[in-house]
Short mmCIF file of C-alpha atoms in Angstrom, two decimals:
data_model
loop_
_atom_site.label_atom_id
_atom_site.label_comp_id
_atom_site.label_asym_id
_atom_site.label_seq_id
_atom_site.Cartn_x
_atom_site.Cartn_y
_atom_site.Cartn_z
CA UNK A 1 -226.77 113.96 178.23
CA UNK A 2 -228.71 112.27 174.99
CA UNK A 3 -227.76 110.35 172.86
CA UNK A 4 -227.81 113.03 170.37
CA UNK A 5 -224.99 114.95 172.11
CA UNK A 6 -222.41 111.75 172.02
CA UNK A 7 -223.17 111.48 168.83
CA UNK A 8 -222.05 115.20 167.33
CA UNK A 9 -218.88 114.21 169.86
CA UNK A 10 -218.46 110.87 167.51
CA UNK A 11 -219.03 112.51 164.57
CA UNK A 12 -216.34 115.10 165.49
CA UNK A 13 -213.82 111.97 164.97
CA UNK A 14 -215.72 110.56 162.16
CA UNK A 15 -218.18 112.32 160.32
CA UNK A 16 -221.03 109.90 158.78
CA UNK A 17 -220.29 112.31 155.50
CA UNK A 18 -217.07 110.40 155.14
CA UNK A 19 -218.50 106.82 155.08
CA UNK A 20 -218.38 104.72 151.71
CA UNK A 21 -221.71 104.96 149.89
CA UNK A 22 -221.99 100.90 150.47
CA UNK A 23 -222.00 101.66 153.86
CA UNK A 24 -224.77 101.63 156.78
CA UNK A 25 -223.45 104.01 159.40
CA UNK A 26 -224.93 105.90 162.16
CA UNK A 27 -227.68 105.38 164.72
CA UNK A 28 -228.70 102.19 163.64
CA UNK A 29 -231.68 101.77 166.71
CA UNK A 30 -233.16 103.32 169.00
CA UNK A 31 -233.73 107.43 169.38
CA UNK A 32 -231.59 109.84 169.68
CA UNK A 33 -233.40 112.02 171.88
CA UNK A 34 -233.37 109.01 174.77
CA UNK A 35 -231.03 110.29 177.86
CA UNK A 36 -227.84 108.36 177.85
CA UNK A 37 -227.32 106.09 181.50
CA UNK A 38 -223.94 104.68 179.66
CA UNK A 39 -221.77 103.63 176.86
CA UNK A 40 -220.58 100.55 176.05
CA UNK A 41 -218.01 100.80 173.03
CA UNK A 42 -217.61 97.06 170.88
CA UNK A 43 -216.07 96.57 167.63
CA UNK A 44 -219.14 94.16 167.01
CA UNK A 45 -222.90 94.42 168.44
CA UNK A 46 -224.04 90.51 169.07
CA UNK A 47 -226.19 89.13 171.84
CA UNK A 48 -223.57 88.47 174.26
CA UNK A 49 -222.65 92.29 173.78
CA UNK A 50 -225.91 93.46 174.10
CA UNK A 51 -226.38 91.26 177.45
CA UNK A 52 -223.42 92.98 178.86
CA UNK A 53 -224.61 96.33 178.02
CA UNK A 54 -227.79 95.32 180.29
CA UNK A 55 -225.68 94.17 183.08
CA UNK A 56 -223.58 97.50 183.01
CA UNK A 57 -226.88 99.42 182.62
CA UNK A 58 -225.61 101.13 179.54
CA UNK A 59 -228.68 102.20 176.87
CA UNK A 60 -226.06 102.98 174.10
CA UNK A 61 -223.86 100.92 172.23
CA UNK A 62 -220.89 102.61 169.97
CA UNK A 63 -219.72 99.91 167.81
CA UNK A 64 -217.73 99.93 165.10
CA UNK A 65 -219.03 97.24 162.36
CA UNK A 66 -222.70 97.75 161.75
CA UNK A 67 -225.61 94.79 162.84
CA UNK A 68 -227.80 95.97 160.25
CA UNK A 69 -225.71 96.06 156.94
CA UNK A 70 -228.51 95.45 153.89
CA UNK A 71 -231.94 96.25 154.64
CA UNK A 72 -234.19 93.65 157.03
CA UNK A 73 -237.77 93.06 155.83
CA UNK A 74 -238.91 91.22 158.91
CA UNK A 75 -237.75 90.99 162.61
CA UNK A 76 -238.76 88.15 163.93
CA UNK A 77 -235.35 86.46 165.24
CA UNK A 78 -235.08 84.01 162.81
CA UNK A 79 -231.07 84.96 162.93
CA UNK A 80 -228.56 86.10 164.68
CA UNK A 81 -229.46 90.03 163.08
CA UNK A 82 -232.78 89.85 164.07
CA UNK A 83 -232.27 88.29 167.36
CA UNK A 84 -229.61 91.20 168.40
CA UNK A 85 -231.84 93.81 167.42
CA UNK A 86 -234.78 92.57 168.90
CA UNK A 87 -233.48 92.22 172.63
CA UNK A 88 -232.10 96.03 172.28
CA UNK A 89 -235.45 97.20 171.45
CA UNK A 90 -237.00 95.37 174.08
CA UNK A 91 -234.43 96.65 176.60
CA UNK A 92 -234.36 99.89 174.89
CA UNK A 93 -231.05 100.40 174.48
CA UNK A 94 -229.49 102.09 171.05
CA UNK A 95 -226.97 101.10 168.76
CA UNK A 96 -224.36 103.71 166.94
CA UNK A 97 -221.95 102.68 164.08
CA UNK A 98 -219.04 103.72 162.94
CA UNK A 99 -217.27 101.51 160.34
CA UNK A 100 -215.68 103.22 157.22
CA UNK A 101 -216.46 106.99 158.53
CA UNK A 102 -213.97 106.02 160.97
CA UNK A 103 -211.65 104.03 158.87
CA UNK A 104 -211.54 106.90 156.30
CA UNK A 105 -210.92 108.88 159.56
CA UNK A 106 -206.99 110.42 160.03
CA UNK A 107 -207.40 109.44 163.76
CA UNK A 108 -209.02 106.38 163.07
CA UNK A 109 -208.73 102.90 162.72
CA UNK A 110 -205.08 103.02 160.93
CA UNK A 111 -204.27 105.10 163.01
CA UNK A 112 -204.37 103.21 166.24
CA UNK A 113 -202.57 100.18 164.11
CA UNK A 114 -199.38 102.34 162.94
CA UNK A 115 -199.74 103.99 167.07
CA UNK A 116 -199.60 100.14 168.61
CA UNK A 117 -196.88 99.30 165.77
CA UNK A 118 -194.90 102.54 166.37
CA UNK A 119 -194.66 103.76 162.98
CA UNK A 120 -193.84 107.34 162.38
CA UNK A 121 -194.49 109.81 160.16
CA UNK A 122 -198.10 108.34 159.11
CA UNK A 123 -199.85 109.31 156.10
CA UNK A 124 -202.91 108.30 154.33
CA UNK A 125 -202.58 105.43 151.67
CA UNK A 126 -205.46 105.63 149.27
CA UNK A 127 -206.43 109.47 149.89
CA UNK A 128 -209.88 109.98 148.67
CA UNK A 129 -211.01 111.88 145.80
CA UNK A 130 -214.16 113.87 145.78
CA UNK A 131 -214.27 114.98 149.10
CA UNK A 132 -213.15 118.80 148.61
CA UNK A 133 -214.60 121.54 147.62
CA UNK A 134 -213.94 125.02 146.74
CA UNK A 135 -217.02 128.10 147.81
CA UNK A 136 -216.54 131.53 145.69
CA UNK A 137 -218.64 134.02 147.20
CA UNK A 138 -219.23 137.75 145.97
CA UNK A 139 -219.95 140.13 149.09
CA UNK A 140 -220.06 143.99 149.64
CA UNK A 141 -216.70 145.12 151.34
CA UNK A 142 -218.03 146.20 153.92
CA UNK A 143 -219.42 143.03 155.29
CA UNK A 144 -216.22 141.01 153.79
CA UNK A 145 -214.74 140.01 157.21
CA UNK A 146 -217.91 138.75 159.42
CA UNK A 147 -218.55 136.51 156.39
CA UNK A 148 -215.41 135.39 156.31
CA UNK A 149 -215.47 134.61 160.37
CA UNK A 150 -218.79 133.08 160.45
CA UNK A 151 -217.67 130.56 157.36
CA UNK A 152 -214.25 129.87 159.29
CA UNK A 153 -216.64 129.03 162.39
CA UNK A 154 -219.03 126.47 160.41
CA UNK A 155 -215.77 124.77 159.23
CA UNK A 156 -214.44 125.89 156.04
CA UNK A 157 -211.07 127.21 155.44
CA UNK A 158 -209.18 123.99 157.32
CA UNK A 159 -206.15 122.42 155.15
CA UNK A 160 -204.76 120.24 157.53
CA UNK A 161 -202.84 121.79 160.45
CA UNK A 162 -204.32 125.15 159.52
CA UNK A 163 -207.03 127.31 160.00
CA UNK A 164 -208.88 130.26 159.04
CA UNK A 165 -207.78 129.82 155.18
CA UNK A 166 -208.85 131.75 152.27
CA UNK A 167 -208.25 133.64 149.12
CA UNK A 168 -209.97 137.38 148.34
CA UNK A 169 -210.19 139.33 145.55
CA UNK A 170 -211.68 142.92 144.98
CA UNK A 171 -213.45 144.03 141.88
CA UNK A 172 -217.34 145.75 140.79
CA UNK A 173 -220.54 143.79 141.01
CA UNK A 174 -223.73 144.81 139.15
CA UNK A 175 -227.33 144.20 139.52
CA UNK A 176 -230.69 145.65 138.60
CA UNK A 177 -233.29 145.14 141.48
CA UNK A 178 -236.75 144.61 139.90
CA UNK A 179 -240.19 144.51 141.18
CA UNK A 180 -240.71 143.01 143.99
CA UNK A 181 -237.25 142.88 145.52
CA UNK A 182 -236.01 144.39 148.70
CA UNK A 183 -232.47 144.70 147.99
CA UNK A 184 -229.82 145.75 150.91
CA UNK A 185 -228.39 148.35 148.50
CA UNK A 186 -229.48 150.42 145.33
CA UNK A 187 -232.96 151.00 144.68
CA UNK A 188 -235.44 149.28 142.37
CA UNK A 189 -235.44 149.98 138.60
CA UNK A 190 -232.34 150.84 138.63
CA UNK A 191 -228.62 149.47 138.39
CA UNK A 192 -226.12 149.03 141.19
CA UNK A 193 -222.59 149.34 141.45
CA UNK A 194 -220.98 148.41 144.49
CA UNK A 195 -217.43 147.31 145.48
CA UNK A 196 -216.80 143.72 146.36
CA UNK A 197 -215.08 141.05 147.87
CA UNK A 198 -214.73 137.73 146.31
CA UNK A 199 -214.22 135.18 148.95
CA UNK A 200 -212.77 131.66 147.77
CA UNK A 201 -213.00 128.69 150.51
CA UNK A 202 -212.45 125.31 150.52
CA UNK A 203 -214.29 122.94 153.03
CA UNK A 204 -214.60 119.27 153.34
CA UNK A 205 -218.12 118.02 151.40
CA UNK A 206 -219.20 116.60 154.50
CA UNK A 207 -219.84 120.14 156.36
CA UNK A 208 -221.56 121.78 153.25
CA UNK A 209 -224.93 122.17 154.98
CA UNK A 210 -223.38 123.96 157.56
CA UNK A 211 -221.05 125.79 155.72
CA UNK A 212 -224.31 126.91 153.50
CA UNK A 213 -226.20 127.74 156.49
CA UNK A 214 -223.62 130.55 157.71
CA UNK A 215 -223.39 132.26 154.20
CA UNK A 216 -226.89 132.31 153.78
CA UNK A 217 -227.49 134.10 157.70
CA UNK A 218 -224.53 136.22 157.47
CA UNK A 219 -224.77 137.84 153.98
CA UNK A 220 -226.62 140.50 153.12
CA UNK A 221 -228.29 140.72 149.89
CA UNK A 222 -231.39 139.24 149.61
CA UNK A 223 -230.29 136.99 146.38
CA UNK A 224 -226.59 135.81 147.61
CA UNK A 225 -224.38 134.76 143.98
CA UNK A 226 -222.06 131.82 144.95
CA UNK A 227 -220.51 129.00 143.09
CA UNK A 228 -219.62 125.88 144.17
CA UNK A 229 -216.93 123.85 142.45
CA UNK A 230 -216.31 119.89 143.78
CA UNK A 231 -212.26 119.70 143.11
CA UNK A 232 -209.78 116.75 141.61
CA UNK A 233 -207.17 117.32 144.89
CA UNK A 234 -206.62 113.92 146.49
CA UNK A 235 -207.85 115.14 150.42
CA UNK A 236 -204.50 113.93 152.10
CA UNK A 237 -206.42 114.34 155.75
CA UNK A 238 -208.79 111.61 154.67
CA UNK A 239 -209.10 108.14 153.03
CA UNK A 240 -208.51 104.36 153.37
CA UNK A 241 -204.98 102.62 154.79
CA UNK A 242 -201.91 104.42 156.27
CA UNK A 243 -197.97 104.06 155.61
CA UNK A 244 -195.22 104.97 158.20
CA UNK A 245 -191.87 103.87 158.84
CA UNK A 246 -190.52 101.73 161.93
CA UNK A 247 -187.71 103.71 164.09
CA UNK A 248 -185.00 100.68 162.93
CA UNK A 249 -184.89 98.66 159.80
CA UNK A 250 -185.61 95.74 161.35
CA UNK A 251 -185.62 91.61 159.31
CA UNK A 252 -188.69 90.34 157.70
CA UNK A 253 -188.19 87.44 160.58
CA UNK A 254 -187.59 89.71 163.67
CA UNK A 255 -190.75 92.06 162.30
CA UNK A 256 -193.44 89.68 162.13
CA UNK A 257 -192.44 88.34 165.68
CA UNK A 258 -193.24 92.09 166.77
CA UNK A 259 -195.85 92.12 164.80
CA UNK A 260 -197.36 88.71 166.64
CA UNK A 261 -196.65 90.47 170.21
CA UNK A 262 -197.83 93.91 169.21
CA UNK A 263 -200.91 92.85 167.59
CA UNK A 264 -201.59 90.03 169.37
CA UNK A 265 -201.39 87.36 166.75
CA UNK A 266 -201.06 83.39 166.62
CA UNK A 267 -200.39 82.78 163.12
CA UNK A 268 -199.68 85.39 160.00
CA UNK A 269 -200.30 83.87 156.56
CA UNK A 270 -198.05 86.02 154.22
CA UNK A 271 -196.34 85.91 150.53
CA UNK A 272 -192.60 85.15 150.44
CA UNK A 273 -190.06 86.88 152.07
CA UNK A 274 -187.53 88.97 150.21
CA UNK A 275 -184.58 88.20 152.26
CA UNK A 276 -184.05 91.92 153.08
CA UNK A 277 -184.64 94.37 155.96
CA UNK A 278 -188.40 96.09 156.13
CA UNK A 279 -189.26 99.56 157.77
CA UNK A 280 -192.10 101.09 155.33
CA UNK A 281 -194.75 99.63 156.59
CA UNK A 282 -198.55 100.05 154.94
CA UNK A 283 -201.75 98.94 156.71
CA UNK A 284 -205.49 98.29 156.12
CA UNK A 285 -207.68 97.39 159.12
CA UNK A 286 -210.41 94.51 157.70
CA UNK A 287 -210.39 93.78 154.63
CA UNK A 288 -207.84 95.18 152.46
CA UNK A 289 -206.89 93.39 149.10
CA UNK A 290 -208.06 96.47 147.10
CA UNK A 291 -204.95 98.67 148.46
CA UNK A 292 -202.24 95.83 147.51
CA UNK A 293 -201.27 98.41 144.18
CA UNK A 294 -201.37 101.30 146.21
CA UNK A 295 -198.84 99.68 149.20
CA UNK A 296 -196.48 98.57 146.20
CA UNK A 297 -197.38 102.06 144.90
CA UNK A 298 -195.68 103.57 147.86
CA UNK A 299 -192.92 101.57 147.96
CA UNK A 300 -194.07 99.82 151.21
CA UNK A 301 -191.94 96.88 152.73
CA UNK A 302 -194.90 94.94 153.95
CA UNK A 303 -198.78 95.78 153.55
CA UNK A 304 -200.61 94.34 156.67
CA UNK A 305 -204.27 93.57 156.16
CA UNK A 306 -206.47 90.76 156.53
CA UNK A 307 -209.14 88.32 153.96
CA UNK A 308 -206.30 88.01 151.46
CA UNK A 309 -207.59 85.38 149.16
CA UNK A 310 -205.21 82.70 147.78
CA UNK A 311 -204.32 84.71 144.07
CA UNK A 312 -204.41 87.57 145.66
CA UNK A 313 -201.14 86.40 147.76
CA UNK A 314 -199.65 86.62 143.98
CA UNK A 315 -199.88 90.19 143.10
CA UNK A 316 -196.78 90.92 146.13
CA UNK A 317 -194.73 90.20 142.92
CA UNK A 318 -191.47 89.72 145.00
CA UNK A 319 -191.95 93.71 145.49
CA UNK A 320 -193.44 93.48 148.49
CA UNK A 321 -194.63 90.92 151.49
CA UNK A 322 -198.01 90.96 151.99
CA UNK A 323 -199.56 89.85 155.74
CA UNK A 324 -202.81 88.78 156.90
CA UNK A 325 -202.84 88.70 160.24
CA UNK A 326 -206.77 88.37 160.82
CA UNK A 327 -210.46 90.94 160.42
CA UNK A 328 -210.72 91.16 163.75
CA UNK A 329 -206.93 91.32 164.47
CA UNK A 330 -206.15 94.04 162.53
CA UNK A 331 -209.17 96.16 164.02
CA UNK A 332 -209.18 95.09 167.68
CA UNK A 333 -207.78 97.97 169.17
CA UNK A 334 -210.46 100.32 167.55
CA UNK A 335 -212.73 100.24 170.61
CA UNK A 336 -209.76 101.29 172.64
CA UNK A 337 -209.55 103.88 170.46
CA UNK A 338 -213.12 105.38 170.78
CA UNK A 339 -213.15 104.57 174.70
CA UNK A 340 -210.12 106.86 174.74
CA UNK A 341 -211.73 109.37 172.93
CA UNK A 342 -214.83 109.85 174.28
CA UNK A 343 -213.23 109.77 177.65
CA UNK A 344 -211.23 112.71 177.35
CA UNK A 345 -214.21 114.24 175.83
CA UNK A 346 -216.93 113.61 178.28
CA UNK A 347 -215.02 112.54 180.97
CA UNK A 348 -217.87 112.78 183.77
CA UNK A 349 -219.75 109.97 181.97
CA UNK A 350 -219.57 106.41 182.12
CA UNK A 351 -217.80 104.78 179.07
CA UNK A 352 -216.97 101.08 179.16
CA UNK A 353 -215.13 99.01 176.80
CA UNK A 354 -216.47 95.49 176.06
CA UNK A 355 -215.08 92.85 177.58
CA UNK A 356 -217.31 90.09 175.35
CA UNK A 357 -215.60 88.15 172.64
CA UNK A 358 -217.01 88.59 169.28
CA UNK A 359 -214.38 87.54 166.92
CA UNK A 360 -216.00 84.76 164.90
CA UNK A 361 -212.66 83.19 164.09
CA UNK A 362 -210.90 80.47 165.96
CA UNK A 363 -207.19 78.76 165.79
CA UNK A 364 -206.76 74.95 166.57
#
């Protein structure tokens, strides 16, 4: 296996497409055509990491923030940046990252919060916009259906639990080959009617190469007419922070003692209680103060997050209690996560979860 091939498996979870523009995701070093001798998943690449993935004789490293963030003009080690990726080039090992592809990501990292918090039912918080689109396609009859399958196959026509969806109408198309075409029907010079199908599809933007790829090899005219239309639907699959609901009301005191024990937590800084029972329950792994409107917007009973700042503790407005219970806290479990996944999905291959401390935070 390559590195190449873990990565399409990763980017089955979390497609890079689905990162925030201010991001810097994917391979970050190294090449992707190397042969893979192991995987060592962090939720941050520092020395210490990058030593254990020598000991373990892993070449790859998934993690989920990014070393390189803003662009580096010269390596020289002069920090703790330069220093990591100097000693993986030198040991030619590769680093992968994740970050907001998988925390837009339905099975990502709010996911694994509201799975170790038990919260049911959960839906995205701050669904994002822009992300769908919408293919019209005008085909001969004839050749209606393998379009349709060979679009279904690249990935378009998925709303949620569902597959293989799509909307057709029939009607006439014209055209007028001139000189120096080769059309598939009617004859040059003169104009062509011919029955067809109009095929609409909607796909996520993120597979639009692909999706473009498949109508291009599998139609038949040598000029294929298409429109593409980017659409105002919130995608409800996709987007920052979840919501669920605990099984049992339970009190504001009694929650964020399971909170501490599920989430392994020392302290919690938080707004004031209400004095009433909680079970809506919103969360935002890392840094979440943007989504405070939106968890009040929901009607959530507490919004877990983490790098509240002091006014922001304000806007809970006695509607809701806001928690910070730590960065790292709140994303810690992410690497179990992607161990998980890419065990069940190569499960012949050596995946290791890192056992070296990188939170940057400590508690006196």
């Amino acid at each position: 296996m390559i590195i190449k091939e873990v990565i399409g498996q990763l980017e089955e979870l979390a497609p890079l497409g689905q990162a925030e523009d201010f991001d810097n995701v994917g391979l970050l070093v190294g090449d992707a055509n190397t042969p893979v001798t192991g995987i060592l998943v962090t939720l941050d690449t520092l020395e210490n990491v990058v030593e254990e993935a020598i000991s373990k004789k892993c070449n790859l490293i998934v993690s989920f923030h990014p070393i390189i963030f803003s662009g580096l003009k010269k390596i020289t080690g002069a920090n703790y940046v330069e220093r990591v990726v100097l000693k993986a080039i030198k040991h030619n090992i590769a680093i992968y990252s994740m970050h907001t592809a998988l925390d837009n990501s339905k099975q990502g990292v709010n996911a694994k919060i509201c799975e170790v918090l038990g919260l049911q039912d959960p839906r995205i918080l701050i669904p994002k916009k822009g992300t769908l689109k919408k293919l019209s396609i005008y085909v001969p009859h004839a050749n209606a259906e393998q379009l349709r399958q060979a679009l279904y196959q690249a990935g378009a026509g998925h709303i949620g639990n569902y597959s293989n969806c799509s909307f057709s109408l029939e009607g006439t198309g014209s055209f007028k080959p001139n000189e120096g075409s080769n059309p598939h029907l009617g004859k040059v010079g003169e104009t062509h009617y011919e029955q067809e199908t109009q095929i609409n599809i909607t796909y996520t933007k993120e597979k639009e190469s692909k999706i473009l790829a498949a109508l291009f090899n599998n139609h038949p005219y040598e000029e294929v007419a298409y429109e593409i239309q980017t659409l105002d639907n919130s995608n409800q699959y996709l987007g920052m922070g979840m919501y669920g609901n605990l099984e049992k009301p339970m009190s504001e005191e009694d929650f964020f003692q399971f909170v501490k024990e599920k989430m392994n937590v020392s302290c919690i800084r938080h707004s004031q209680f209400l004095g009433k029972k909680v079970q809506k329950i919103a969360v935002l792994g890392g840094s979440g103060s943007f989504a405070i409107s939106a968890a009040k917007a929901v009607n959530a009973d507490v919004f877990i997050t983490a790098d509240l700042k002091y006014h922001q503790f304000y806007e809970a407005e006695n509607k809701i209690i806001l928690a910070d219970i730590g960065h790292y806290e709140t994303e810690q479990f992410t690497k179990n996560l992607l161990v998980d996944y890419l065990t069940k999905k190569i499960p012949n291959f050596a995946v290791s979860l890192s056992e070296s401390l990188t939170n940057p935070i400590k508690y006196f």
